[in-house]
PDB file of N, CA and C in Angstrom:
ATOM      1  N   UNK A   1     -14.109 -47.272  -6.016  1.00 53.00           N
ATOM      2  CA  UNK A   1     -15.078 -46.540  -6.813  1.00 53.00           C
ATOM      3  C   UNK A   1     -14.453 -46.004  -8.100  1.00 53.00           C
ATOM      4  N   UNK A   2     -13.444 -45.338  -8.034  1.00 52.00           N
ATOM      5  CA  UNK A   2     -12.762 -44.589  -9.125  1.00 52.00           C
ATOM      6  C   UNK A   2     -12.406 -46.099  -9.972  1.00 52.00           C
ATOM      7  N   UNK A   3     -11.853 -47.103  -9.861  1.00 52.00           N
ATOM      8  CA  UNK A   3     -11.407 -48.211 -10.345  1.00 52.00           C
ATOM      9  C   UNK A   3     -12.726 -49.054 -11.315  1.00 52.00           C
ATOM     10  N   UNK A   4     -13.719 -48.621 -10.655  1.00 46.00           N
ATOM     11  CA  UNK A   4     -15.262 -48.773 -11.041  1.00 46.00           C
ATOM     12  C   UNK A   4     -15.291 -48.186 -12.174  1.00 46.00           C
ATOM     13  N   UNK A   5     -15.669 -47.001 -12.143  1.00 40.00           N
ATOM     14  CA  UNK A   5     -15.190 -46.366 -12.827  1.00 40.00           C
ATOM     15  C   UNK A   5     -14.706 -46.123 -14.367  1.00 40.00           C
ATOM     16  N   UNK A   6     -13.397 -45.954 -14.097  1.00 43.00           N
ATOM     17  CA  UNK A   6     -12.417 -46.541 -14.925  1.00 43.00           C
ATOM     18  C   UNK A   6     -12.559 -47.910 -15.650  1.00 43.00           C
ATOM     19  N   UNK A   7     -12.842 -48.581 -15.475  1.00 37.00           N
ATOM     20  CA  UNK A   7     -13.758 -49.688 -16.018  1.00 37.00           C
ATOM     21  C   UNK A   7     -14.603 -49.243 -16.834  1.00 37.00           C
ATOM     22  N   UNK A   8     -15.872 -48.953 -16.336  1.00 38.00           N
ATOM     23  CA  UNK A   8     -16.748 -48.581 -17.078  1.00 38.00           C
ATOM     24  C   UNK A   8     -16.540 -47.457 -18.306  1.00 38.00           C
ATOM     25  N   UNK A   9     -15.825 -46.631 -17.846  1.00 39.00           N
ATOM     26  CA  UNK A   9     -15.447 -45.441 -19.394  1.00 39.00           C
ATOM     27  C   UNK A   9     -14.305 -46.662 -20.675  1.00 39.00           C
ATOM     28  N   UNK A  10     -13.746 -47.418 -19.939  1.00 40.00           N
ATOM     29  CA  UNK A  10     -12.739 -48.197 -20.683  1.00 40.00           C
ATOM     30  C   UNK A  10     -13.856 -49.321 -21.683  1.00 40.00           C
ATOM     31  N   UNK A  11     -15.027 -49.715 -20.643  1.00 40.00           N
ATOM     32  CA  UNK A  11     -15.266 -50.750 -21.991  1.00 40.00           C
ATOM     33  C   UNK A  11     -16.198 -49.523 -22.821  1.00 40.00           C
ATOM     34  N   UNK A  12     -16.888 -48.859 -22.201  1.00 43.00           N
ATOM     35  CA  UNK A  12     -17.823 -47.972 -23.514  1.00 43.00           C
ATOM     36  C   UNK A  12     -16.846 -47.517 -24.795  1.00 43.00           C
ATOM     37  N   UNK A  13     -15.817 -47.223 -24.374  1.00 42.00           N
ATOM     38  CA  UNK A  13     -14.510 -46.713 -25.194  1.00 42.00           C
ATOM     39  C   UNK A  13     -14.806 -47.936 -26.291  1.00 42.00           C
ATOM     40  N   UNK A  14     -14.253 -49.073 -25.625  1.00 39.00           N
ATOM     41  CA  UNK A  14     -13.703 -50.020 -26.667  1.00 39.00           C
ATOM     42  C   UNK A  14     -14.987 -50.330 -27.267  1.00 39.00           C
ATOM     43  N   UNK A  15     -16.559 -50.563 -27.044  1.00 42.00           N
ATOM     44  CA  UNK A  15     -17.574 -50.670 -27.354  1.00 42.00           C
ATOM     45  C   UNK A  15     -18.243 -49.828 -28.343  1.00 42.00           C
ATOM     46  N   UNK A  16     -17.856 -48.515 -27.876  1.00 43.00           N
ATOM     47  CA  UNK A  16     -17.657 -47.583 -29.406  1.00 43.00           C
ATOM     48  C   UNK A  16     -17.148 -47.407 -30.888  1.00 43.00           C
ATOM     49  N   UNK A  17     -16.105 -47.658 -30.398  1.00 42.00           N
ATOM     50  CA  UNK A  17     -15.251 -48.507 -31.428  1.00 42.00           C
ATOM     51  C   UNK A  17     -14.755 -49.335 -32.606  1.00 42.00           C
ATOM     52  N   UNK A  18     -15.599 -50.704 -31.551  1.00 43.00           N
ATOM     53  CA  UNK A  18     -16.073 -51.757 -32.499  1.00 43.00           C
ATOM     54  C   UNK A  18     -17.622 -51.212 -33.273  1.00 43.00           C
ATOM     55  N   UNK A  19     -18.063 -50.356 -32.815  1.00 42.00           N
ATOM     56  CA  UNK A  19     -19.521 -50.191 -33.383  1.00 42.00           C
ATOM     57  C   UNK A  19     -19.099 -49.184 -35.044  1.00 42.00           C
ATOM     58  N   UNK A  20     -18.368 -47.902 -34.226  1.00 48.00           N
ATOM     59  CA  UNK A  20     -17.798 -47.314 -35.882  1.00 48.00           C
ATOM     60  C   UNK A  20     -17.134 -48.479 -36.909  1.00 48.00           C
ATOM     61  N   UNK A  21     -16.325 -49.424 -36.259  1.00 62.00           N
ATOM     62  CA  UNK A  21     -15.617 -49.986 -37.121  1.00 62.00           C
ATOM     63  C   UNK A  21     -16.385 -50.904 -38.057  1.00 62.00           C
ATOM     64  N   UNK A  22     -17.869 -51.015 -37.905  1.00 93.00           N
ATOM     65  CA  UNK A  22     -18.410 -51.831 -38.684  1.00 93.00           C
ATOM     66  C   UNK A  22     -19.702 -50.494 -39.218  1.00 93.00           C
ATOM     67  N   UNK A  23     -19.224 -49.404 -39.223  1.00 97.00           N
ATOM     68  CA  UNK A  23     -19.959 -48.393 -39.851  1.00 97.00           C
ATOM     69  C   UNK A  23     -19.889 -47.880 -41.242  1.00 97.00           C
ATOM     70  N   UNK A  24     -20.355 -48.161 -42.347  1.00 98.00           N
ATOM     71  CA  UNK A  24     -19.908 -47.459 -43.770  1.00 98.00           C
ATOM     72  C   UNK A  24     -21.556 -46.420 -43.803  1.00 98.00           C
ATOM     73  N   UNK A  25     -20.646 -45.741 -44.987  1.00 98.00           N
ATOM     74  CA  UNK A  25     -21.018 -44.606 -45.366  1.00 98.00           C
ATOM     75  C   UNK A  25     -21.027 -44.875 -47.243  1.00 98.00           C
ATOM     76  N   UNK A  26     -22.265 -44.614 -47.647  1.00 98.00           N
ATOM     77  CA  UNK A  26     -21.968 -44.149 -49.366  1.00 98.00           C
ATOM     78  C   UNK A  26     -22.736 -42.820 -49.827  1.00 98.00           C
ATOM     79  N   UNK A  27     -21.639 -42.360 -50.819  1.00 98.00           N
ATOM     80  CA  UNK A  27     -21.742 -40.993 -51.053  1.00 98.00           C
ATOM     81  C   UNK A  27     -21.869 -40.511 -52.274  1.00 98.00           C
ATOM     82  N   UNK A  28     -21.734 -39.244 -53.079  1.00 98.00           N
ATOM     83  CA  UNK A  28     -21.634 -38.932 -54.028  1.00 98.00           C
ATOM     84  C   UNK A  28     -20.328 -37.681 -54.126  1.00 98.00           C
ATOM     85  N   UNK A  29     -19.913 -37.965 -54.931  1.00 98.00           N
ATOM     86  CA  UNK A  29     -18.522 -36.513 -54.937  1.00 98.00           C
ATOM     87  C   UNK A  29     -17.944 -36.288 -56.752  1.00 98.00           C
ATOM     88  N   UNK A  30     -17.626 -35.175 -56.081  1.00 98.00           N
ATOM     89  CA  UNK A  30     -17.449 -34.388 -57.616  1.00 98.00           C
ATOM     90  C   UNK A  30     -15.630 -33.882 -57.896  1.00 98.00           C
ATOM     91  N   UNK A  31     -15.271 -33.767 -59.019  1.00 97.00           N
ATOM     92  CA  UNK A  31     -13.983 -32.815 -59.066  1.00 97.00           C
ATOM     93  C   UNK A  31     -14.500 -31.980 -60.290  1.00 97.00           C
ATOM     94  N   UNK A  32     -13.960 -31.131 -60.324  1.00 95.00           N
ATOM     95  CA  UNK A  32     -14.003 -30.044 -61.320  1.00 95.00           C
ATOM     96  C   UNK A  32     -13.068 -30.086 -62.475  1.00 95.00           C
ATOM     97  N   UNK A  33     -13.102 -29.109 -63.382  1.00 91.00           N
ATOM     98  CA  UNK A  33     -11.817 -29.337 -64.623  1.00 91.00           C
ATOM     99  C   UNK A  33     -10.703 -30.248 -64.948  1.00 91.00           C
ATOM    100  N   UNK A  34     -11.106 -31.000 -65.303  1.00 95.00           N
ATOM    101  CA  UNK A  34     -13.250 -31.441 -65.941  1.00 95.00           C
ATOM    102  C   UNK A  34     -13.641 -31.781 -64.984  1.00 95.00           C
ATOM    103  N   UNK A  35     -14.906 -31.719 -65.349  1.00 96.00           N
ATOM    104  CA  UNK A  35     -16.006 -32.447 -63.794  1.00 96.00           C
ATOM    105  C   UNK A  35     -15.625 -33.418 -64.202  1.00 96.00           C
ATOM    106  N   UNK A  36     -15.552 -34.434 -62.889  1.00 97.00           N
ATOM    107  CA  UNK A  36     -15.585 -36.007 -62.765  1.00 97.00           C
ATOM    108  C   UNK A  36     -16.633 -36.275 -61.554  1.00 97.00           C
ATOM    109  N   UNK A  37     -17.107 -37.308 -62.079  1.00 98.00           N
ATOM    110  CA  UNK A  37     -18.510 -37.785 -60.618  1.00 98.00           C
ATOM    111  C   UNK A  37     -18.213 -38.906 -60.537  1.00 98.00           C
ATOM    112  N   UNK A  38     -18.516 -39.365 -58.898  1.00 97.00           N
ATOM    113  CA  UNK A  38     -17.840 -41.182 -58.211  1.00 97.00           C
ATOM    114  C   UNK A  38     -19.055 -40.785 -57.615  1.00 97.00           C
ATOM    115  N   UNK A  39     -19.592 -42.151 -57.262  1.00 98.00           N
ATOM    116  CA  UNK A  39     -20.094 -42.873 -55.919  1.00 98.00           C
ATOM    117  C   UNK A  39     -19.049 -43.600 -55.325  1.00 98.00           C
ATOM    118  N   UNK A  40     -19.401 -43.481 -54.269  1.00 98.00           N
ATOM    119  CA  UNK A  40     -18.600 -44.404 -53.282  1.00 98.00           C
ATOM    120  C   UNK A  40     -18.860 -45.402 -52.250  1.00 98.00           C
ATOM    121  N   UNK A  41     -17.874 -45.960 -51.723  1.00 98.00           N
ATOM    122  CA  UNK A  41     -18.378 -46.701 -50.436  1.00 98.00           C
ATOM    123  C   UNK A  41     -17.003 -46.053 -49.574  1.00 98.00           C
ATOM    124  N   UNK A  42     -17.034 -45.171 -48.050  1.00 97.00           N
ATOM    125  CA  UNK A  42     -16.360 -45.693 -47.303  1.00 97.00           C
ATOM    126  C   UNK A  42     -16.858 -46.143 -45.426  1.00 97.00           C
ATOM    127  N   UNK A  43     -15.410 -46.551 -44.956  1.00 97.00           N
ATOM    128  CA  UNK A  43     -15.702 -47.104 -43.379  1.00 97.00           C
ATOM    129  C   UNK A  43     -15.358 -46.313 -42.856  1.00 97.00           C
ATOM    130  N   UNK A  44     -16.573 -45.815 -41.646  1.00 97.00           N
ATOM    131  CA  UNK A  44     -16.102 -44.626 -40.787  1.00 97.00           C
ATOM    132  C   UNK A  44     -15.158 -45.115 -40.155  1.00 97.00           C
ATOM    133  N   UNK A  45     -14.784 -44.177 -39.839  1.00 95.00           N
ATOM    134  CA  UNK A  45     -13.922 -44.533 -38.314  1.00 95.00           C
ATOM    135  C   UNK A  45     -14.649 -43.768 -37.031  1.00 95.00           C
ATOM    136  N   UNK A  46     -14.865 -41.954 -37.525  1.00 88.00           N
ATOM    137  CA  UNK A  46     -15.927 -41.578 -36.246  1.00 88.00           C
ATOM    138  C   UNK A  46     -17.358 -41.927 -36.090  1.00 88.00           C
ATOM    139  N   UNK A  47     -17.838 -41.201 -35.221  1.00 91.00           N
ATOM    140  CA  UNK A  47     -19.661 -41.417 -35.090  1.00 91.00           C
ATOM    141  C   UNK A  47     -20.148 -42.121 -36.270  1.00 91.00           C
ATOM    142  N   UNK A  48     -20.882 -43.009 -35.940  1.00 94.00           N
ATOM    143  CA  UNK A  48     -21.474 -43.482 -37.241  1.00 94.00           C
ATOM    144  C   UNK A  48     -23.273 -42.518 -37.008  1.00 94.00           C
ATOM    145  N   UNK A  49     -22.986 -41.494 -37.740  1.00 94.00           N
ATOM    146  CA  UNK A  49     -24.475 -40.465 -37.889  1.00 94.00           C
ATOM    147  C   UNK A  49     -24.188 -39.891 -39.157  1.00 94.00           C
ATOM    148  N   UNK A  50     -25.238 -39.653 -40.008  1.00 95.00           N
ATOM    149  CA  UNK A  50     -25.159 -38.795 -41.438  1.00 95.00           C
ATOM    150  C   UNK A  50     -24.342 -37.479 -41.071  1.00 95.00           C
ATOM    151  N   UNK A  51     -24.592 -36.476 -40.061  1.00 95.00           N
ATOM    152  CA  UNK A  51     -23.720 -35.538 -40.029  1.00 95.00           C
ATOM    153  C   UNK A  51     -22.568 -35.330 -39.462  1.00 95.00           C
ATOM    154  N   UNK A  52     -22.217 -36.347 -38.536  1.00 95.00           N
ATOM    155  CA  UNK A  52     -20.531 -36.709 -38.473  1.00 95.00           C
ATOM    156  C   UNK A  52     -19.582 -37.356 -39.383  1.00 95.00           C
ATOM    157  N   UNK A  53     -21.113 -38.500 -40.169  1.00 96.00           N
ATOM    158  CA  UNK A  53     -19.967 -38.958 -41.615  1.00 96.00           C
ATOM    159  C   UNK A  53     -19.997 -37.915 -42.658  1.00 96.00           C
ATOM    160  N   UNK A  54     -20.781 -37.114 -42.721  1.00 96.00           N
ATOM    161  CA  UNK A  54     -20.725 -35.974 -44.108  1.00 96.00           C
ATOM    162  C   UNK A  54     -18.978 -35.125 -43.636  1.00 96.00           C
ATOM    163  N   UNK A  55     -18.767 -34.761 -42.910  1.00 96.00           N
ATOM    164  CA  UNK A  55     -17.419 -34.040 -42.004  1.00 96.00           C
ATOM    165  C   UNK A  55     -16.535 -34.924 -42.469  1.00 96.00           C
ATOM    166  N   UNK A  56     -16.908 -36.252 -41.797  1.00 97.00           N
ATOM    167  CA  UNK A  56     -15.614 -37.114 -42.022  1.00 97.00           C
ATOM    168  C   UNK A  56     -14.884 -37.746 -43.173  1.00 97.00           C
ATOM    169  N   UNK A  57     -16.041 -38.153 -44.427  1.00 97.00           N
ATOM    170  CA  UNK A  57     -16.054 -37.714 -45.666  1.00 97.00           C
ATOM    171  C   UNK A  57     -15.375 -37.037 -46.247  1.00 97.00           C
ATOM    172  N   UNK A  58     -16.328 -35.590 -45.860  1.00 97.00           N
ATOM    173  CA  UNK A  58     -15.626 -34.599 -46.764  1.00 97.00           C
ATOM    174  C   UNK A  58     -14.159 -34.215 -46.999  1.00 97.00           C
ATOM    175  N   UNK A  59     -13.943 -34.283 -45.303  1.00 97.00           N
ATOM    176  CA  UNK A  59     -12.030 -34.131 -45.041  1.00 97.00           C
ATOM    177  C   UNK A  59     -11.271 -35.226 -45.854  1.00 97.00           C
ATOM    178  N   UNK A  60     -11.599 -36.471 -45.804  1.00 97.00           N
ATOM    179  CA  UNK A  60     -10.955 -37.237 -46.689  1.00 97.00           C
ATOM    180  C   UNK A  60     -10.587 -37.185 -47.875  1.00 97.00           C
ATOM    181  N   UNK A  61     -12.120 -36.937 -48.468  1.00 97.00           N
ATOM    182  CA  UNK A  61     -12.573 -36.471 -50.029  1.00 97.00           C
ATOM    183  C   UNK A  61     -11.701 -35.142 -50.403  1.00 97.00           C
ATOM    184  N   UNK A  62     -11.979 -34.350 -49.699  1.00 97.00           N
ATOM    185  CA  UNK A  62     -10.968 -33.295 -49.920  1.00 97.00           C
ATOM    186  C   UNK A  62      -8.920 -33.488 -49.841  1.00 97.00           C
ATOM    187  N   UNK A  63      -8.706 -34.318 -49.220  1.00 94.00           N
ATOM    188  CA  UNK A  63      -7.319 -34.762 -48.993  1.00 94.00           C
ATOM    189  C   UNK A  63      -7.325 -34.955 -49.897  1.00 94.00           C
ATOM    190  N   UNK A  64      -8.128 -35.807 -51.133  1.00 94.00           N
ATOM    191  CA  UNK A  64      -7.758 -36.381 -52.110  1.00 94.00           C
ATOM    192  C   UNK A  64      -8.072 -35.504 -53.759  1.00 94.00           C
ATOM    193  N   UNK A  65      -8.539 -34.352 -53.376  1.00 95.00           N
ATOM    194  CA  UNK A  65      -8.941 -33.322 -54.402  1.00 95.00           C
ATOM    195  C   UNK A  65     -10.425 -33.488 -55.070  1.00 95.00           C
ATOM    196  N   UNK A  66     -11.217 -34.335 -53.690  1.00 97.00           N
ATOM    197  CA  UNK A  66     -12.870 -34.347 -54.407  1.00 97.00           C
ATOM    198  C   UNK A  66     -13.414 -33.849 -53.231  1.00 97.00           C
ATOM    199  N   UNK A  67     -14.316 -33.366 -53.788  1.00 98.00           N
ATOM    200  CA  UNK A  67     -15.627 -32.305 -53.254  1.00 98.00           C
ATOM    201  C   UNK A  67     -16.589 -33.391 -53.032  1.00 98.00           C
ATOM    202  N   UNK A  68     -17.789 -33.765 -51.447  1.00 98.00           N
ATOM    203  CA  UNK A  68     -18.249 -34.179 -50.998  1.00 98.00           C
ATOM    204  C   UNK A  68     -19.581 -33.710 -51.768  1.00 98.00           C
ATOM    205  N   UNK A  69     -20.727 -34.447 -52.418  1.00 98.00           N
ATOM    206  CA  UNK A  69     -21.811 -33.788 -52.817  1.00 98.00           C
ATOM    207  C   UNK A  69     -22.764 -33.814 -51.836  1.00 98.00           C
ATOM    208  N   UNK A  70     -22.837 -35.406 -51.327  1.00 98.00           N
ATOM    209  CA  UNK A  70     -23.822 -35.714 -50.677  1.00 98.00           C
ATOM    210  C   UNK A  70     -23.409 -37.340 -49.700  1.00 98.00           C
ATOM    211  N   UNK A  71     -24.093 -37.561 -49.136  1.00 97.00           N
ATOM    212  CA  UNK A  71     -24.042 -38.492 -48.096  1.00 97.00           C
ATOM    213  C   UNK A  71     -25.265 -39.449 -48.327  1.00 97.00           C
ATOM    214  N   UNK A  72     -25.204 -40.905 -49.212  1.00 97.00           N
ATOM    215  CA  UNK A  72     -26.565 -41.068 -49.461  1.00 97.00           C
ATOM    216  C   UNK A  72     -27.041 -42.149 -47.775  1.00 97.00           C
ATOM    217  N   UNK A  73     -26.237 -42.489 -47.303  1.00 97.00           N
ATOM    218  CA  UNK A  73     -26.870 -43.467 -46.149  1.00 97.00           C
ATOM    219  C   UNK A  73     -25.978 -43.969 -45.239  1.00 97.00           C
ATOM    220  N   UNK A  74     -26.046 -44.418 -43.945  1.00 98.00           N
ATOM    221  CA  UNK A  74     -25.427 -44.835 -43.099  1.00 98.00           C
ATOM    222  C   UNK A  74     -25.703 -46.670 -43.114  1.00 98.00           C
ATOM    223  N   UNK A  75     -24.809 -47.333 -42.915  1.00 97.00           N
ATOM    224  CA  UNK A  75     -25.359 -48.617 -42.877  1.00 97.00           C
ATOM    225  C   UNK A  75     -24.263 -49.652 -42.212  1.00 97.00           C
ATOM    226  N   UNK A  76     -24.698 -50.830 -42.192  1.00 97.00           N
ATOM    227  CA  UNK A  76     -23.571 -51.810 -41.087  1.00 97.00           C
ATOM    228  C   UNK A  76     -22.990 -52.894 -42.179  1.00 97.00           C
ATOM    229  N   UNK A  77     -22.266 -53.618 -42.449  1.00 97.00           N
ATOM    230  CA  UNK A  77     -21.641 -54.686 -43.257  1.00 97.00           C
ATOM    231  C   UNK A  77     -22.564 -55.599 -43.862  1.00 97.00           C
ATOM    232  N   UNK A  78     -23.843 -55.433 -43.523  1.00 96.00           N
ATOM    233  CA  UNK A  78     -24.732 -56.159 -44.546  1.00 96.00           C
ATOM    234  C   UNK A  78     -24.870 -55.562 -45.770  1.00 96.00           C
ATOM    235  N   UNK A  79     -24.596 -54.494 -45.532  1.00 95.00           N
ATOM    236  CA  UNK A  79     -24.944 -53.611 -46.841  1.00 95.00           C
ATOM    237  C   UNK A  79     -23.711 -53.469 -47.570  1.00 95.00           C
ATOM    238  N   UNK A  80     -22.774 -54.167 -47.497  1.00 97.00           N
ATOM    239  CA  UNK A  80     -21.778 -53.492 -48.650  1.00 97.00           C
ATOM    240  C   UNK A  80     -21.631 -54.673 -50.018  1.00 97.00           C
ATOM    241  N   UNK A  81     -22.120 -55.778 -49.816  1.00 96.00           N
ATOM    242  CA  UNK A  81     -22.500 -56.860 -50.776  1.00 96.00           C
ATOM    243  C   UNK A  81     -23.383 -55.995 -51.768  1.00 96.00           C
ATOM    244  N   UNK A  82     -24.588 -55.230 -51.582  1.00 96.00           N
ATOM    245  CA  UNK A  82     -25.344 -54.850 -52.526  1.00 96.00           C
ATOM    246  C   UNK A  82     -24.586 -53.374 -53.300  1.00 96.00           C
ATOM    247  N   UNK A  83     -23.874 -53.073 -52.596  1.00 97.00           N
ATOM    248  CA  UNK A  83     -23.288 -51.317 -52.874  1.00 97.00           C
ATOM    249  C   UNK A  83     -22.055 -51.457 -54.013  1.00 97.00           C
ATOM    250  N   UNK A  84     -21.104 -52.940 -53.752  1.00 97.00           N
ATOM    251  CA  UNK A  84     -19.531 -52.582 -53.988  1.00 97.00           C
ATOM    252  C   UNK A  84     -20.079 -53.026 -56.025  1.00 97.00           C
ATOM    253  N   UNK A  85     -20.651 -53.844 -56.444  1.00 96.00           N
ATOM    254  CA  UNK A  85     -20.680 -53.053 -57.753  1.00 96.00           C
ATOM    255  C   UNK A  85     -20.980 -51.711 -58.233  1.00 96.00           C
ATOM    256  N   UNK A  86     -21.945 -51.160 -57.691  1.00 97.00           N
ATOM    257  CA  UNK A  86     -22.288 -49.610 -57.771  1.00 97.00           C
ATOM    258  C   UNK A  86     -20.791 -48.784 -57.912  1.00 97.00           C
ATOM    259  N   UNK A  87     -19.907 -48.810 -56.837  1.00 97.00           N
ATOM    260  CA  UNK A  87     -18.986 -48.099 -56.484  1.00 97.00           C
ATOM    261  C   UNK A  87     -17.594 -48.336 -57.177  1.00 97.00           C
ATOM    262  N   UNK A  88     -17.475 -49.960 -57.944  1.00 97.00           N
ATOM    263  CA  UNK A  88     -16.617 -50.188 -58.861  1.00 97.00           C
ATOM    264  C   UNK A  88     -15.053 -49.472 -57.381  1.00 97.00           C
ATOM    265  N   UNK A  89     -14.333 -48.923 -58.433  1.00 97.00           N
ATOM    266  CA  UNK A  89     -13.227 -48.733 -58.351  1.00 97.00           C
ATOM    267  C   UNK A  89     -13.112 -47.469 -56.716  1.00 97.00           C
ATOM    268  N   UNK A  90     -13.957 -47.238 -56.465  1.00 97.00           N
ATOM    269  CA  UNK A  90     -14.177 -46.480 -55.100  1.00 97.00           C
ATOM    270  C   UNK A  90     -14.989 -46.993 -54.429  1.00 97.00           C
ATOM    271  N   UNK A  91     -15.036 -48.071 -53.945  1.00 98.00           N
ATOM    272  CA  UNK A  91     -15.583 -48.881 -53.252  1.00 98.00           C
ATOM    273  C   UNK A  91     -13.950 -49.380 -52.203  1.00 98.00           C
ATOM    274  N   UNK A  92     -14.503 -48.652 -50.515  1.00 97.00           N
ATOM    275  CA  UNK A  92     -13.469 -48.532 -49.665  1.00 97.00           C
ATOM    276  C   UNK A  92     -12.099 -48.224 -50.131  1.00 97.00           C
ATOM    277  N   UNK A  93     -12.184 -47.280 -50.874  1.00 96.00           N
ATOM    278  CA  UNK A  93     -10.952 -46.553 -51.860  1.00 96.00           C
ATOM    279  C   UNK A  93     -10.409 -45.527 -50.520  1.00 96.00           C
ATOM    280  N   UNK A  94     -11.075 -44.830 -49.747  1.00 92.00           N
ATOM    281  CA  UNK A  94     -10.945 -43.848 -49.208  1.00 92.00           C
ATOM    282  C   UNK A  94     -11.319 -44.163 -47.901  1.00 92.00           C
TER     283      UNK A  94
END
């Protein structure tokens, strides 16, 4: 039973996983003095949901000295063909 189990938490694990790993996120972010404004594209790694990627985002964005504005959409690898001109030079930058 326990071996059962164990199984079962092991593939949802790895099934999770693969599901973030094909999760992007595009955003809007700011820096200050001087303002500078990006759109972006990045790939989650956690939950793929607007308010686990806004968190996950932001911490990044912030590692890198930008302020998170907004979170415009959650989406799967079909969508990054239409996004990565938009995002130019921050497109999976982060």
């Amino acid at each position: 039973m326990t071996r059962t189990l164990s199984l079962v938490l092991l593939l949802a694990t790895v099934a999770q996983s693969a599901v973030a790993a094909d999760c992007y996120a595009d955003y809007k972010a700011k820096q200050d003095k001087p303002l500078k404004l990006h759109y972006g594209v990045m790939q989650l790694a956690g939950d793929c949901s607007k308010p686990a990627a806004g968190k996950e985002i932001a911490r990044r964005l912030n590692d890198a000295g930008w302020t998170l504005l907004s979170v415009q959409s959650i989406f799967g690898p079909d969508g990054l063909d239409k996004r990565k001109s938009d995002a130019g030079s921050y497109f999976l930058r982060f």
